[in-house]
Structure formats: C-alpha cells, structure tokens
Amino acid sequence: MTSDFEPPSAKLSILASVGGIATAAIAIIGLNMWSEYLNRTGTASVDTPETSITQGIPDIKEPEVDPEEVARLDAESLVLPGDPISPNQVVISFIPYVAPNLGELTPGEMEIARQAWSYFQRNWNDETGLVNSVDGLTSVTMWDQAAAIAALVSAKELNIISESEFDEKMGVMLQTLATMPLYKKELPNKVYNSKTVLPVNYGQLDKREEIGWSAIDLGRMALWLKIVGSKYPQWRSQTEAVWEYWQVKRLTRRGEMYGTSVVKGREQYNQEGRLGYGNYAAYGLKLWGLNVSEALEYQANTAYANLYGQGIPYDKRDYDKSGANNYVLSEPYILDGIETGFQSLPKVFADRILAAQEARYLTTGQLTAVTEDNLDRPPYFLYNSLFVNGEPWVAITDTREQHQNLRFVSTKAALGWHVLYNTEYTSKLSKFVQTNLQSDNGLYNGYYELLRQPNKSLTANNNGVILSSLLYKQVGTPLTIWAGL
C-alpha cells in the first residue's frame, strides 16, 4: 500500500452504479492503499462453547452508544508504557496453533462462502486470470491477486466450483503471472490493468507506467504460490515458473525486505515492513529460501501500549522515527493464524490484539473489529487502527489524516477472529456482520460505527479473507500445514 497516489481525474471520480454499489473512485484509491510497502506494518480465552458462525446467537442490532462518550473513553484507555508480555511467553510455538471447534461448515456458513465467491464471479477476467481488486474496476495489485488465489482454492475445496473451472482459472492465471511485464524486468509492478496486464499507475489504467514493487504484496503472493504448488502437484511446475520469472536479488537485503517506488522519475529503494504485515509477508518469502531473518524478528522493535487494560504490542518505528506509520491492525494476525498457525508472529500477540477490542466493547458497548479496508465514500481507504503513531483507536489515511466518523466494524476481521477464537464475543461480531453486511455480489467491507450503516464497498481482499477463513474451519488445520508445507 503506497503513499504516492495522485487523485483521479474528474471522469474517473464519477461514481458508477454496479449492482447498486458505487465503485469507481472507491476502487482507485483503495488499490493505492493495498499496495502499501512501508506501512503494512489479559489474554483472550479460547475455551469456549462449541458454536458455528451462525448457531445459537441472538440477533445483534446496531449498538446504542454515545459517540462523544466513546471518544472520551477511547482517549482515556491509553496508558504508556503498557504492560509487556513476559519474554518467555513471546515465542512462536514449534507446533502450529489449531483453533477450537473446527470442522464441517454449517449450511449458513456455506451460504456465506457462496456469497463471498460471487464477488470473484463478477470480477474475474477470464482472458488474463487476474481479478479486479475492487468491484467493477479493472485494476489489481499482487496482494489482491493473492487473495484471489486463496478464494479460488477455497471455492474448489468447498465444492462451490468444479475442478474443471478451478483448473481453467488457475492455468490462465499462472501463465499470466509467469509472463506479465515486470518493473525493470525484475519484479511485478505495484498495480496492473487486470484486463490487459498493462503495468500502470493508480487511476491511469490505459497508460503503461512502471512505479515499483511492493515486497509486502509479493510476500503474500509467494506464500500462496507455495500453498498451490504443494497442495496440487500438477501445478507445482507452473508456480515454480512464476517464482523463477521473478528476479528476486533486490527483494531482500541483509535479512530485511525491500521495495521500490518512483518519485519524480527517480527510483527509491526502501526497507519495508513493520510488526504485523512485515512478519507475515517475510514468512512467505522464507518459504522460497530468501534470507528474511531481520524482517521476521518480533521483539527488537516491539513495545507495548495499554488499551482498556490490555497491553498490545506495537512497532516502535513510528512515523516520527522512520517516516512510516506503525499501524496496529487485526488482519495480519488473522492471516498468520489461518494460514500458518502463528508461525510468523507469536499467538500471544494476537490474543492481546483481540482482547483489547473485546475490552473496548465491554466498556463502551461498541462492537469492535478494526483493520484497514476500502470505504464507499471519501477518503475511500482507511487504516482502522488500535494504535498508530502514539494515538489509540485512530481511523487514519496513509497521509495521517484522521476520519474518526468513518471507523467501521470490519467484516473480514469479525469473521476471521471468530473462526480463530470462537468466543462469546467473536460470536457477536460474526452474527452482527452477517445480519447487516450480506449482498448478492459479495460481503460488504464493514459497518460504520457512527453512521450506523453499511460500508458498501466490495473488494477482493475482504471476500478472499472470508473464504480462506471458512476453508480453514472446514479443513481443521492451518492452510500451509493442510497443503503439506
């Protein structure tokens, strides 16, 4: 997710109604944020009653909260320094974590999976195998194409699509990934026209322009290429062909991940990754044998902030110190949990991240599941952060503009947390988003806390995370382990 976006032209800013959802400008800015390369960066109990996503939970209505009181409590919830986790607990378990109560999906869960797949049915470009990152706009990042791979694998394994459709889509996509034009003939550009495979800049989908690569995005793609090649031996040579096509020499340096951007015609080569997304993406590159030892490190730059009495981990390298925002978000911990069983980040970090959100709910009455995503209105993308640059519960753009009125309950975070933890609180989150955020074209991205209405943006990443979370529940083990890695 880069910060070098230029506003779209007036023509591109006109909102187009696609299936009742306005998508044009939303997509343009959302794609910019997803290409980020610098910033993707008391314990919750898991001993819970056996419940499915939809089973035995009363209807959850809009929370009746006083916004000013919530804002006051949020500000007062922060205590620095926070309560640290004992060093002997901050470890990655040799045995990958497996969530409680996994198993066959219920009919309600299968319906959610089908709705999530409907996004990809609408937005898959059959000629190229590339997906639209946001509904109705032919633009894609490697982060979102990796979400599409996750969705395709999930749809096959959940019997939503046939094996022949899976093979056809996978074959075309891998062929495209192994032949597409690369930035400086090295690595995938940050964004492509998903219909023509033209490397482009944000919002300028018909003009070829190479703007750099995102190591974070490529880390996720690398992980999913490994999953596909391991789980489906017939596709191994094609996934390896994609990796061999990439020239990865500059992707890492001295154990860190590096990405590039082009500013005023000159390349900038910068370290990428903060605690969270940096660790998750580095794990994907590690699977292909790259040295990412420093990027995987999870203690040297970690500090703690108390939020509602829960000491959450954050990266000390904030904007003032490094020029990069140190967002604390739900998604990297959810992805690490369902895909690797917490092999890139300690599970105890995820425990604290979820516990702080539950504590906010218990104090304020506001359901809380925060992470980054597209919006259906300006500024079109926000990082809904637990903590960033010294401030708690901030909804912020990559340029540090705050939009507290647009903080939302995230659909992918709510369902992902529930699949991983299955607590009374995550059950409430899951039921709430299902009650309010389903559509015929996929699941909406979230529900605005203050506006009390859906965030009707439809995206590949949101629906891809939902599908892979449900696949994790179905197969009963982290997806890398399920694939044989």
CSV table of C-alpha atoms in Angstrom, one decimal:
chain,number,residue,atom,x,y,z
A,1,MET,CA,0.0,0.0,0.0
A,2,THR,CA,1.8,3.0,-1.2
A,3,SER,CA,1.5,6.7,-0.5
A,4,ASP,CA,2.4,8.1,-3.9
A,5,PHE,CA,-1.2,8.2,-5.2
A,6,GLU,CA,-2.4,11.1,-7.3
A,7,PRO,CA,-6.1,11.9,-7.2
A,8,PRO,CA,-8.2,10.5,-10.1
A,9,SER,CA,-9.4,12.7,-12.8
A,10,ALA,CA,-13.0,14.1,-12.6
A,11,LYS,CA,-14.0,11.5,-15.2
A,12,LEU,CA,-12.7,8.6,-13.1
A,13,SER,CA,-14.2,10.1,-10.0
A,14,ILE,CA,-17.8,9.8,-11.3
A,15,LEU,CA,-19.4,7.1,-9.3
A,16,ALA,CA,-20.7,4.2,-11.4
A,17,SER,CA,-23.6,2.1,-10.1
A,18,VAL,CA,-22.6,-1.5,-10.3
A,19,GLY,CA,-25.2,-3.9,-8.9
A,20,GLY,CA,-26.5,-1.0,-6.7
A,21,ILE,CA,-23.0,-0.2,-5.3
A,22,ALA,CA,-20.9,2.9,-6.2
A,23,THR,CA,-17.4,1.7,-7.0
A,24,ALA,CA,-15.3,3.8,-9.4
A,25,ALA,CA,-13.4,6.3,-7.2
A,26,ILE,CA,-13.5,3.8,-4.3
A,27,ALA,CA,-11.6,1.3,-6.3
A,28,ILE,CA,-8.9,3.7,-7.5
A,29,ILE,CA,-7.9,4.9,-4.0
A,30,GLY,CA,-8.4,1.5,-2.4
A,31,LEU,CA,-5.9,-0.1,-4.8
A,32,ASN,CA,-3.4,2.6,-3.9
A,33,MET,CA,-3.7,1.7,-0.2
A,34,TRP,CA,-3.5,-2.1,-0.7
A,35,SER,CA,-0.1,-1.7,-2.5
A,36,GLU,CA,1.5,-0.4,0.7
A,37,TYR,CA,5.1,-1.3,1.1
A,38,LEU,CA,6.2,0.7,4.1
A,39,ASN,CA,3.3,0.7,6.4
A,40,ARG,CA,1.7,-2.8,6.4
A,41,THR,CA,3.0,-3.0,9.4
A,42,GLY,CA,-5.0,-10.1,29.7
A,43,THR,CA,-5.3,-12.9,27.0
A,44,ALA,CA,-8.5,-13.8,25.1
A,45,SER,CA,-9.7,-17.2,26.1
A,46,VAL,CA,-10.2,-19.9,23.6
A,47,ASP,CA,-12.0,-22.3,26.0
A,48,THR,CA,-15.5,-21.7,24.6
A,49,PRO,CA,-18.7,-23.4,23.9
A,50,GLU,CA,-18.9,-25.2,20.6
A,51,THR,CA,-20.6,-22.8,18.2
A,52,SER,CA,-20.7,-22.3,14.4
A,53,ILE,CA,-20.7,-18.9,12.8
A,54,THR,CA,-24.4,-18.8,12.8
A,55,GLN,CA,-25.5,-21.1,15.6
A,56,GLY,CA,-27.4,-20.1,18.7
A,57,ILE,CA,-26.6,-16.4,18.8
A,58,PRO,CA,-29.4,-13.8,19.3
A,59,ASP,CA,-29.8,-11.1,16.7
A,60,ILE,CA,-27.3,-8.3,17.1
A,61,LYS,CA,-28.7,-4.9,16.4
A,62,GLU,CA,-27.0,-1.6,15.9
A,63,PRO,CA,-25.1,-0.6,19.1
A,64,GLU,CA,-26.7,2.2,21.1
A,65,VAL,CA,-23.7,4.2,22.1
A,66,ASP,CA,-22.9,7.9,22.8
A,67,PRO,CA,-20.2,8.8,20.3
A,68,GLU,CA,-18.8,11.6,22.5
A,69,GLU,CA,-18.6,9.2,25.4
A,70,VAL,CA,-16.9,6.5,23.3
A,71,ALA,CA,-14.4,9.1,22.1
A,72,ARG,CA,-13.6,10.1,25.7
A,73,LEU,CA,-13.2,6.6,26.8
A,74,ASP,CA,-11.0,5.7,23.9
A,75,ALA,CA,-8.7,8.6,24.7
A,76,GLU,CA,-8.6,7.6,28.3
A,77,SER,CA,-8.0,3.9,27.5
A,78,LEU,CA,-4.4,4.5,26.5
A,79,VAL,CA,-1.6,4.0,29.1
A,80,LEU,CA,2.1,4.3,28.1
A,81,PRO,CA,4.2,2.3,28.6
A,82,GLY,CA,1.9,-0.7,28.6
A,83,ASP,CA,2.1,-4.0,30.3
A,84,PRO,CA,4.6,-6.1,28.5
A,85,ILE,CA,4.3,-9.8,27.9
A,86,SER,CA,6.9,-11.9,29.7
A,87,PRO,CA,9.7,-12.7,27.3
A,88,ASN,CA,9.3,-16.5,27.9
A,89,GLN,CA,5.8,-16.2,26.6
A,90,VAL,CA,6.7,-14.2,23.5
A,91,VAL,CA,7.7,-17.2,21.4
A,92,ILE,CA,6.5,-18.9,18.3
A,93,SER,CA,5.3,-22.4,19.1
A,94,PHE,CA,7.0,-25.3,17.4
A,95,ILE,CA,3.5,-26.8,17.0
A,96,PRO,CA,1.3,-24.6,14.8
A,97,TYR,CA,-1.9,-23.3,16.5
A,98,VAL,CA,-5.1,-25.0,15.6
A,99,ALA,CA,-8.4,-23.2,16.6
A,100,PRO,CA,-11.1,-24.8,18.7
A,101,ASN,CA,-14.2,-26.3,17.3
A,102,LEU,CA,-13.1,-26.5,13.7
A,103,GLY,CA,-14.9,-28.8,11.3
A,104,GLU,CA,-17.6,-29.1,8.6
A,105,LEU,CA,-19.3,-25.9,7.7
A,106,THR,CA,-22.9,-25.4,8.5
A,107,PRO,CA,-25.5,-24.5,5.8
A,108,GLY,CA,-25.3,-20.9,6.9
A,109,GLU,CA,-21.5,-20.8,6.7
A,110,MET,CA,-21.7,-22.4,3.2
A,111,GLU,CA,-24.1,-19.6,2.2
A,112,ILE,CA,-21.6,-17.0,3.4
A,113,ALA,CA,-18.9,-18.8,1.3
A,114,ARG,CA,-21.0,-18.7,-1.8
A,115,GLN,CA,-21.8,-15.1,-1.4
A,116,ALA,CA,-18.1,-14.3,-1.0
A,117,TRP,CA,-17.3,-16.3,-4.1
A,118,SER,CA,-19.9,-14.3,-6.0
A,119,TYR,CA,-17.6,-11.3,-5.8
A,120,PHE,CA,-15.0,-13.2,-7.8
A,121,GLN,CA,-17.5,-14.5,-10.3
A,122,ARG,CA,-18.3,-10.9,-11.1
A,123,ASN,CA,-14.7,-9.6,-11.1
A,124,TRP,CA,-12.6,-12.4,-12.6
A,125,ASN,CA,-11.1,-11.5,-16.0
A,126,ASP,CA,-11.1,-14.8,-17.9
A,127,GLU,CA,-8.6,-13.7,-20.6
A,128,THR,CA,-5.9,-12.9,-18.0
A,129,GLY,CA,-6.8,-14.8,-14.9
A,130,LEU,CA,-6.5,-11.6,-12.9
A,131,VAL,CA,-9.2,-10.3,-10.6
A,132,ASN,CA,-10.4,-6.7,-10.0
A,133,SER,CA,-9.2,-5.6,-6.6
A,134,VAL,CA,-12.4,-3.6,-6.2
A,135,ASP,CA,-15.8,-4.3,-7.7
A,136,GLY,CA,-16.1,-3.1,-11.3
A,137,LEU,CA,-12.7,-1.5,-11.8
A,138,THR,CA,-10.1,-3.4,-13.9
A,139,SER,CA,-7.1,-2.8,-11.7
A,140,VAL,CA,-5.2,-5.3,-9.4
A,141,THR,CA,-2.3,-5.5,-7.0
A,142,MET,CA,-0.3,-8.6,-6.2
A,143,TRP,CA,-1.8,-8.5,-2.7
A,144,ASP,CA,-5.3,-8.8,-4.1
A,145,GLN,CA,-4.3,-11.4,-6.7
A,146,ALA,CA,-3.0,-13.5,-3.8
A,147,ALA,CA,-6.4,-13.0,-2.2
A,148,ALA,CA,-8.0,-14.3,-5.4
A,149,ILE,CA,-5.8,-17.4,-5.4
A,150,ALA,CA,-6.9,-18.0,-1.8
A,151,ALA,CA,-10.5,-17.6,-2.9
A,152,LEU,CA,-10.1,-19.9,-5.9
A,153,VAL,CA,-8.6,-22.7,-3.7
A,154,SER,CA,-11.3,-22.2,-1.1
A,155,ALA,CA,-14.1,-22.3,-3.7
A,156,LYS,CA,-12.7,-25.6,-5.1
A,157,GLU,CA,-12.2,-27.3,-1.8
A,158,LEU,CA,-15.7,-26.1,-0.5
A,159,ASN,CA,-17.3,-27.6,-3.7
A,160,ILE,CA,-18.5,-24.2,-4.8
A,161,ILE,CA,-16.9,-24.6,-8.2
A,162,SER,CA,-16.0,-27.6,-10.3
A,163,GLU,CA,-12.5,-29.0,-10.6
A,164,SER,CA,-12.5,-28.1,-14.3
A,165,GLU,CA,-13.3,-24.5,-13.5
A,166,PHE,CA,-10.6,-24.4,-10.9
A,167,ASP,CA,-8.1,-25.8,-13.4
A,168,GLU,CA,-9.1,-23.4,-16.2
A,169,LYS,CA,-8.8,-20.3,-13.9
A,170,MET,CA,-5.6,-21.5,-12.3
A,171,GLY,CA,-3.9,-22.3,-15.6
A,172,VAL,CA,-4.6,-18.9,-17.2
A,173,MET,CA,-3.7,-17.0,-14.0
A,174,LEU,CA,-0.3,-18.8,-13.5
A,175,GLN,CA,0.5,-18.3,-17.2
A,176,THR,CA,-0.1,-14.6,-16.8
A,177,LEU,CA,1.9,-14.3,-13.7
A,178,ALA,CA,4.8,-16.1,-15.4
A,179,THR,CA,4.8,-13.8,-18.4
A,180,MET,CA,3.5,-10.4,-17.3
A,181,PRO,CA,5.6,-7.3,-17.9
A,182,LEU,CA,7.7,-6.6,-14.8
A,183,TYR,CA,9.1,-3.5,-13.2
A,184,LYS,CA,12.5,-3.1,-14.8
A,185,LYS,CA,12.2,-6.7,-15.8
A,186,GLU,CA,12.7,-7.6,-12.1
A,187,LEU,CA,9.5,-8.0,-10.1
A,188,PRO,CA,5.8,-7.4,-10.6
A,189,ASN,CA,4.7,-3.8,-10.7
A,190,LYS,CA,2.6,-2.5,-7.8
A,191,VAL,CA,-0.5,-2.3,-9.9
A,192,TYR,CA,-1.8,-3.7,-13.3
A,193,ASN,CA,-4.7,-3.3,-15.6
A,194,SER,CA,-6.4,-6.6,-14.8
A,195,LYS,CA,-7.9,-6.9,-18.2
A,196,THR,CA,-4.8,-6.0,-20.3
A,197,VAL,CA,-2.0,-6.9,-17.9
A,198,LEU,CA,-0.5,-3.5,-18.5
A,199,PRO,CA,1.7,-2.2,-15.7
A,200,VAL,CA,0.0,1.1,-14.6
A,201,ASN,CA,-0.1,3.9,-12.1
A,202,TYR,CA,-3.1,4.3,-9.8
A,203,GLY,CA,-6.2,5.6,-11.6
A,204,GLN,CA,-4.4,5.6,-15.0
A,205,LEU,CA,-5.4,2.2,-16.3
A,206,ASP,CA,-4.7,2.7,-20.0
A,207,LYS,CA,-1.2,4.2,-19.8
A,208,ARG,CA,1.8,2.0,-19.3
A,209,GLU,CA,3.8,3.1,-16.3
A,210,GLU,CA,6.2,1.2,-14.0
A,211,ILE,CA,6.0,2.5,-10.5
A,212,GLY,CA,7.9,0.0,-8.4
A,213,TRP,CA,7.2,-3.2,-6.5
A,214,SER,CA,5.8,-3.9,-3.0
A,215,ALA,CA,7.7,-6.5,-1.0
A,216,ILE,CA,4.7,-6.9,1.3
A,217,ASP,CA,2.4,-7.7,-1.6
A,218,LEU,CA,4.9,-10.2,-3.1
A,219,GLY,CA,5.3,-11.9,0.3
A,220,ARG,CA,1.7,-12.8,0.3
A,221,MET,CA,1.8,-13.9,-3.3
A,222,ALA,CA,4.8,-16.1,-2.5
A,223,LEU,CA,3.0,-17.8,0.3
A,224,TRP,CA,0.0,-18.7,-1.8
A,225,LEU,CA,2.1,-19.9,-4.7
A,226,LYS,CA,3.8,-22.3,-2.3
A,227,ILE,CA,0.4,-23.5,-1.0
A,228,VAL,CA,-0.9,-24.1,-4.5
A,229,GLY,CA,2.3,-25.9,-5.6
A,230,SER,CA,2.4,-28.1,-2.6
A,231,LYS,CA,-1.3,-29.0,-2.4
A,232,TYR,CA,-1.7,-29.6,-6.1
A,233,PRO,CA,1.4,-31.3,-7.6
A,234,GLN,CA,0.1,-30.9,-11.1
A,235,TRP,CA,0.5,-27.1,-10.7
A,236,ARG,CA,3.9,-27.2,-9.0
A,237,SER,CA,6.0,-26.6,-12.1
A,238,GLN,CA,3.8,-23.6,-13.1
A,239,THR,CA,4.1,-22.0,-9.6
A,240,GLU,CA,7.8,-22.5,-9.7
A,241,ALA,CA,7.9,-20.9,-13.1
A,242,VAL,CA,6.3,-17.8,-11.7
A,243,TRP,CA,9.0,-17.6,-8.9
A,244,GLU,CA,11.8,-18.3,-11.4
A,245,TYR,CA,10.5,-15.5,-13.6
A,246,TRP,CA,10.9,-13.0,-10.8
A,247,GLN,CA,14.4,-11.6,-10.3
A,248,VAL,CA,14.5,-11.5,-6.5
A,249,LYS,CA,18.0,-10.3,-5.9
A,250,ARG,CA,16.9,-6.9,-4.7
A,251,LEU,CA,13.8,-8.1,-2.9
A,252,THR,CA,15.8,-8.7,0.3
A,253,ARG,CA,19.0,-7.2,1.7
A,254,ARG,CA,20.7,-8.1,5.0
A,255,GLY,CA,17.7,-10.1,6.2
A,256,GLU,CA,15.2,-7.3,5.5
A,257,MET,CA,12.6,-6.9,2.8
A,258,TYR,CA,13.0,-4.0,0.3
A,259,GLY,CA,10.6,-2.4,-2.2
A,260,THR,CA,10.8,0.4,-4.7
A,261,SER,CA,8.9,3.4,-5.7
A,262,VAL,CA,9.4,6.0,-8.4
A,263,VAL,CA,9.3,9.7,-7.3
A,264,LYS,CA,9.8,12.4,-10.0
A,265,GLY,CA,11.3,9.8,-12.3
A,266,ARG,CA,13.8,8.5,-9.8
A,267,GLU,CA,13.7,5.1,-8.0
A,268,GLN,CA,13.6,5.0,-4.3
A,269,TYR,CA,14.8,1.7,-2.7
A,270,ASN,CA,13.5,1.3,0.9
A,271,GLN,CA,13.1,-1.2,3.7
A,272,GLU,CA,9.6,-2.4,4.0
A,273,GLY,CA,7.5,-3.8,6.8
A,274,ARG,CA,6.6,-3.2,10.4
A,275,LEU,CA,5.5,-5.6,13.2
A,276,GLY,CA,2.5,-7.5,11.8
A,277,TYR,CA,2.3,-7.4,8.0
A,278,GLY,CA,6.1,-7.3,7.8
A,279,ASN,CA,6.4,-10.6,9.6
A,280,TYR,CA,3.6,-12.2,7.7
A,281,ALA,CA,5.0,-11.3,4.3
A,282,ALA,CA,8.5,-12.3,5.3
A,283,TYR,CA,7.3,-15.8,6.1
A,284,GLY,CA,6.0,-16.2,2.5
A,285,LEU,CA,9.5,-15.2,1.2
A,286,LYS,CA,11.2,-17.5,3.6
A,287,LEU,CA,9.3,-20.4,2.1
A,288,TRP,CA,11.1,-19.8,-1.1
A,289,GLY,CA,14.5,-19.7,0.6
A,290,LEU,CA,15.1,-15.9,0.9
A,291,ASN,CA,17.0,-14.6,3.9
A,292,VAL,CA,14.4,-12.6,5.9
A,293,SER,CA,15.8,-13.2,9.4
A,294,GLU,CA,15.6,-9.5,10.3
A,295,ALA,CA,12.1,-9.0,8.8
A,296,LEU,CA,10.8,-12.0,10.9
A,297,GLU,CA,12.2,-10.6,14.1
A,298,TYR,CA,9.4,-9.8,16.5
A,299,GLN,CA,11.0,-8.5,19.7
A,300,ALA,CA,13.8,-6.0,19.0
A,301,ASN,CA,11.4,-3.2,17.8
A,302,THR,CA,8.4,-4.1,19.9
A,303,ALA,CA,6.9,-2.0,22.7
A,304,TYR,CA,3.5,-2.2,24.5
A,305,ALA,CA,0.6,0.2,24.9
A,306,ASN,CA,-2.3,-0.5,27.3
A,307,LEU,CA,-5.7,-0.1,25.7
A,308,TYR,CA,-8.6,-0.7,28.1
A,309,GLY,CA,-6.2,-2.5,30.3
A,310,GLN,CA,-4.8,-4.8,27.6
A,311,GLY,CA,-1.1,-4.4,26.8
A,312,ILE,CA,-0.9,-4.6,23.0
A,313,PRO,CA,2.3,-4.9,21.0
A,314,TYR,CA,3.3,-2.2,18.6
A,315,ASP,CA,6.3,-1.4,16.5
A,316,LYS,CA,8.5,1.4,18.0
A,317,ARG,CA,9.4,2.6,14.4
A,318,ASP,CA,6.6,5.1,14.1
A,319,TYR,CA,6.2,8.0,11.6
A,320,ASP,CA,8.3,10.4,13.6
A,321,LYS,CA,11.2,7.9,13.9
A,322,SER,CA,11.1,6.3,10.4
A,323,GLY,CA,8.7,8.2,8.1
A,324,ALA,CA,6.3,5.1,8.1
A,325,ASN,CA,3.1,4.7,10.1
A,326,ASN,CA,3.2,1.8,12.6
A,327,TYR,CA,-0.5,0.7,12.4
A,328,VAL,CA,-1.7,-2.0,14.8
A,329,LEU,CA,-4.4,-3.9,12.8
A,330,SER,CA,-6.3,-7.2,13.0
A,331,GLU,CA,-5.7,-8.6,9.5
A,332,PRO,CA,-2.0,-9.7,9.7
A,333,TYR,CA,-2.7,-11.7,12.8
A,334,ILE,CA,-5.8,-13.3,11.3
A,335,LEU,CA,-3.9,-14.2,8.1
A,336,ASP,CA,-1.0,-15.6,10.1
A,337,GLY,CA,-3.4,-17.6,12.3
A,338,ILE,CA,-5.4,-19.2,9.5
A,339,GLU,CA,-2.6,-19.7,7.0
A,340,THR,CA,0.4,-20.7,9.2
A,341,GLY,CA,-0.9,-21.4,12.7
A,342,PHE,CA,1.0,-18.3,14.0
A,343,GLN,CA,4.4,-19.2,12.7
A,344,SER,CA,5.4,-15.6,11.8
A,345,LEU,CA,4.1,-13.9,14.9
A,346,PRO,CA,3.6,-15.1,18.4
A,347,LYS,CA,0.0,-16.1,19.1
A,348,VAL,CA,0.1,-14.2,22.4
A,349,PHE,CA,0.3,-11.0,20.3
A,350,ALA,CA,-2.9,-11.9,18.6
A,351,ASP,CA,-4.5,-12.8,21.9
A,352,ARG,CA,-3.8,-9.2,23.2
A,353,ILE,CA,-4.9,-7.6,19.9
A,354,LEU,CA,-8.3,-9.3,20.2
A,355,ALA,CA,-8.6,-8.9,23.9
A,356,ALA,CA,-8.2,-5.1,23.6
A,357,GLN,CA,-11.0,-4.9,21.1
A,358,GLU,CA,-13.3,-7.0,23.3
A,359,ALA,CA,-12.4,-4.8,26.3
A,360,ARG,CA,-13.4,-1.7,24.3
A,361,TYR,CA,-16.8,-3.4,23.6
A,362,LEU,CA,-17.3,-4.3,27.3
A,363,THR,CA,-16.5,-0.7,28.3
A,364,THR,CA,-18.3,1.3,25.6
A,365,GLY,CA,-20.9,-1.1,24.2
A,366,GLN,CA,-19.5,-0.6,20.7
A,367,LEU,CA,-18.7,-3.8,18.8
A,368,THR,CA,-15.1,-3.5,17.7
A,369,ALA,CA,-13.2,-5.4,14.9
A,370,VAL,CA,-10.8,-3.0,13.3
A,371,THR,CA,-8.4,-3.3,10.4
A,372,GLU,CA,-7.7,-1.5,7.1
A,373,ASP,CA,-10.0,-1.5,4.1
A,374,ASN,CA,-11.8,0.4,1.3
A,375,LEU,CA,-14.7,2.8,2.0
A,376,ASP,CA,-17.7,3.6,-0.1
A,377,ARG,CA,-17.0,7.4,0.3
A,378,PRO,CA,-14.0,9.8,0.6
A,379,PRO,CA,-11.3,9.3,1.5
A,380,TYR,CA,-12.0,5.8,0.1
A,381,PHE,CA,-9.5,3.9,2.3
A,382,LEU,CA,-8.7,4.0,6.0
A,383,TYR,CA,-6.4,2.1,8.4
A,384,ASN,CA,-8.8,1.5,11.3
A,385,SER,CA,-6.0,1.1,13.9
A,386,LEU,CA,-6.0,0.1,17.5
A,387,PHE,CA,-2.9,2.2,17.9
A,388,VAL,CA,-0.8,4.2,15.5
A,389,ASN,CA,1.9,6.9,15.9
A,390,GLY,CA,1.2,7.2,19.6
A,391,GLU,CA,-2.6,7.5,19.4
A,392,PRO,CA,-5.3,5.0,20.2
A,393,TRP,CA,-8.3,3.9,18.2
A,394,VAL,CA,-7.5,6.1,15.2
A,395,ALA,CA,-9.0,5.8,11.7
A,396,ILE,CA,-6.3,7.3,9.6
A,397,THR,CA,-5.2,7.6,6.0
A,398,ASP,CA,-1.6,6.8,4.9
A,399,THR,CA,-1.0,10.6,5.0
A,400,ARG,CA,-2.1,10.7,8.6
A,401,GLU,CA,-5.5,12.4,8.1
A,402,GLN,CA,-7.9,11.3,10.8
A,403,HIS,CA,-11.5,10.3,10.0
A,404,GLN,CA,-12.9,9.1,13.2
A,405,ASN,CA,-16.5,9.4,11.9
A,406,LEU,CA,-15.7,6.6,9.4
A,407,ARG,CA,-14.4,3.9,11.7
A,408,PHE,CA,-16.1,0.7,11.0
A,409,VAL,CA,-16.6,-2.9,12.2
A,410,SER,CA,-14.7,-4.9,9.6
A,411,THR,CA,-16.4,-8.0,8.1
A,412,LYS,CA,-13.2,-9.9,7.4
A,413,ALA,CA,-11.9,-9.1,10.8
A,414,ALA,CA,-15.1,-10.2,12.6
A,415,LEU,CA,-15.4,-13.5,10.7
A,416,GLY,CA,-11.6,-14.2,10.8
A,417,TRP,CA,-11.4,-13.6,14.6
A,418,HIS,CA,-14.4,-15.8,15.2
A,419,VAL,CA,-13.0,-18.7,13.2
A,420,LEU,CA,-9.7,-18.5,15.1
A,421,TYR,CA,-11.0,-18.0,18.6
A,422,ASN,CA,-14.7,-18.9,18.7
A,423,THR,CA,-15.6,-16.9,21.9
A,424,GLU,CA,-18.8,-15.4,23.0
A,425,TYR,CA,-17.5,-12.0,21.9
A,426,THR,CA,-16.4,-13.2,18.4
A,427,SER,CA,-19.8,-14.9,18.0
A,428,LYS,CA,-21.4,-11.5,18.5
A,429,LEU,CA,-19.1,-10.0,15.9
A,430,SER,CA,-19.9,-12.8,13.4
A,431,LYS,CA,-23.6,-12.6,13.9
A,432,PHE,CA,-23.6,-8.8,13.6
A,433,VAL,CA,-21.8,-8.7,10.2
A,434,GLN,CA,-23.9,-11.5,8.8
A,435,THR,CA,-27.1,-9.7,9.9
A,436,ASN,CA,-26.0,-6.4,8.3
A,437,LEU,CA,-23.4,-6.9,5.6
A,438,GLN,CA,-24.5,-9.6,3.1
A,439,SER,CA,-25.3,-8.8,-0.5
A,440,ASP,CA,-25.8,-10.8,-3.7
A,441,ASN,CA,-22.4,-9.6,-5.0
A,442,GLY,CA,-20.2,-10.5,-2.1
A,443,LEU,CA,-20.0,-9.3,1.5
A,444,TYR,CA,-19.7,-5.6,2.2
A,445,ASN,CA,-16.5,-4.4,3.8
A,446,GLY,CA,-18.0,-3.3,7.1
A,447,TYR,CA,-20.4,-1.3,9.2
A,448,TYR,CA,-19.8,2.3,10.2
A,449,GLU,CA,-19.8,2.8,14.0
A,450,LEU,CA,-21.2,6.4,14.0
A,451,LEU,CA,-23.1,6.4,10.7
A,452,ARG,CA,-24.8,3.1,11.7
A,453,GLN,CA,-25.0,1.9,8.1
A,454,PRO,CA,-23.0,-0.5,5.9
A,455,ASN,CA,-19.7,0.4,4.3
A,456,LYS,CA,-20.9,-0.9,0.9
A,457,SER,CA,-17.5,-1.2,-0.7
A,458,LEU,CA,-17.0,-4.7,-2.3
A,459,THR,CA,-13.4,-5.9,-2.6
A,460,ALA,CA,-11.4,-9.0,-3.5
A,461,ASN,CA,-9.4,-8.9,-0.2
A,462,ASN,CA,-12.4,-8.8,2.1
A,463,ASN,CA,-14.1,-11.6,0.3
A,464,GLY,CA,-10.9,-13.6,-0.1
A,465,VAL,CA,-10.1,-13.5,3.6
A,466,ILE,CA,-13.6,-14.6,4.4
A,467,LEU,CA,-13.3,-17.6,2.0
A,468,SER,CA,-9.9,-18.7,3.3
A,469,SER,CA,-11.1,-18.3,6.9
A,470,LEU,CA,-14.0,-20.7,6.1
A,471,LEU,CA,-11.7,-23.1,4.3
A,472,TYR,CA,-9.5,-23.1,7.5
A,473,LYS,CA,-12.5,-24.1,9.6
A,474,GLN,CA,-13.5,-26.8,7.1
A,475,VAL,CA,-10.1,-28.5,6.8
A,476,GLY,CA,-9.3,-28.1,10.5
A,477,THR,CA,-5.7,-27.1,10.3
A,478,PRO,CA,-3.6,-24.1,9.2
A,479,LEU,CA,-3.6,-23.9,5.4
A,480,THR,CA,0.2,-24.3,4.9
A,481,ILE,CA,0.1,-27.5,7.0
A,482,TRP,CA,-3.0,-28.7,5.1
A,483,ALA,CA,-1.1,-28.1,1.9
A,484,GLY,CA,1.8,-30.2,3.1
A,485,LEU,CA,4.4,-27.4,3.6
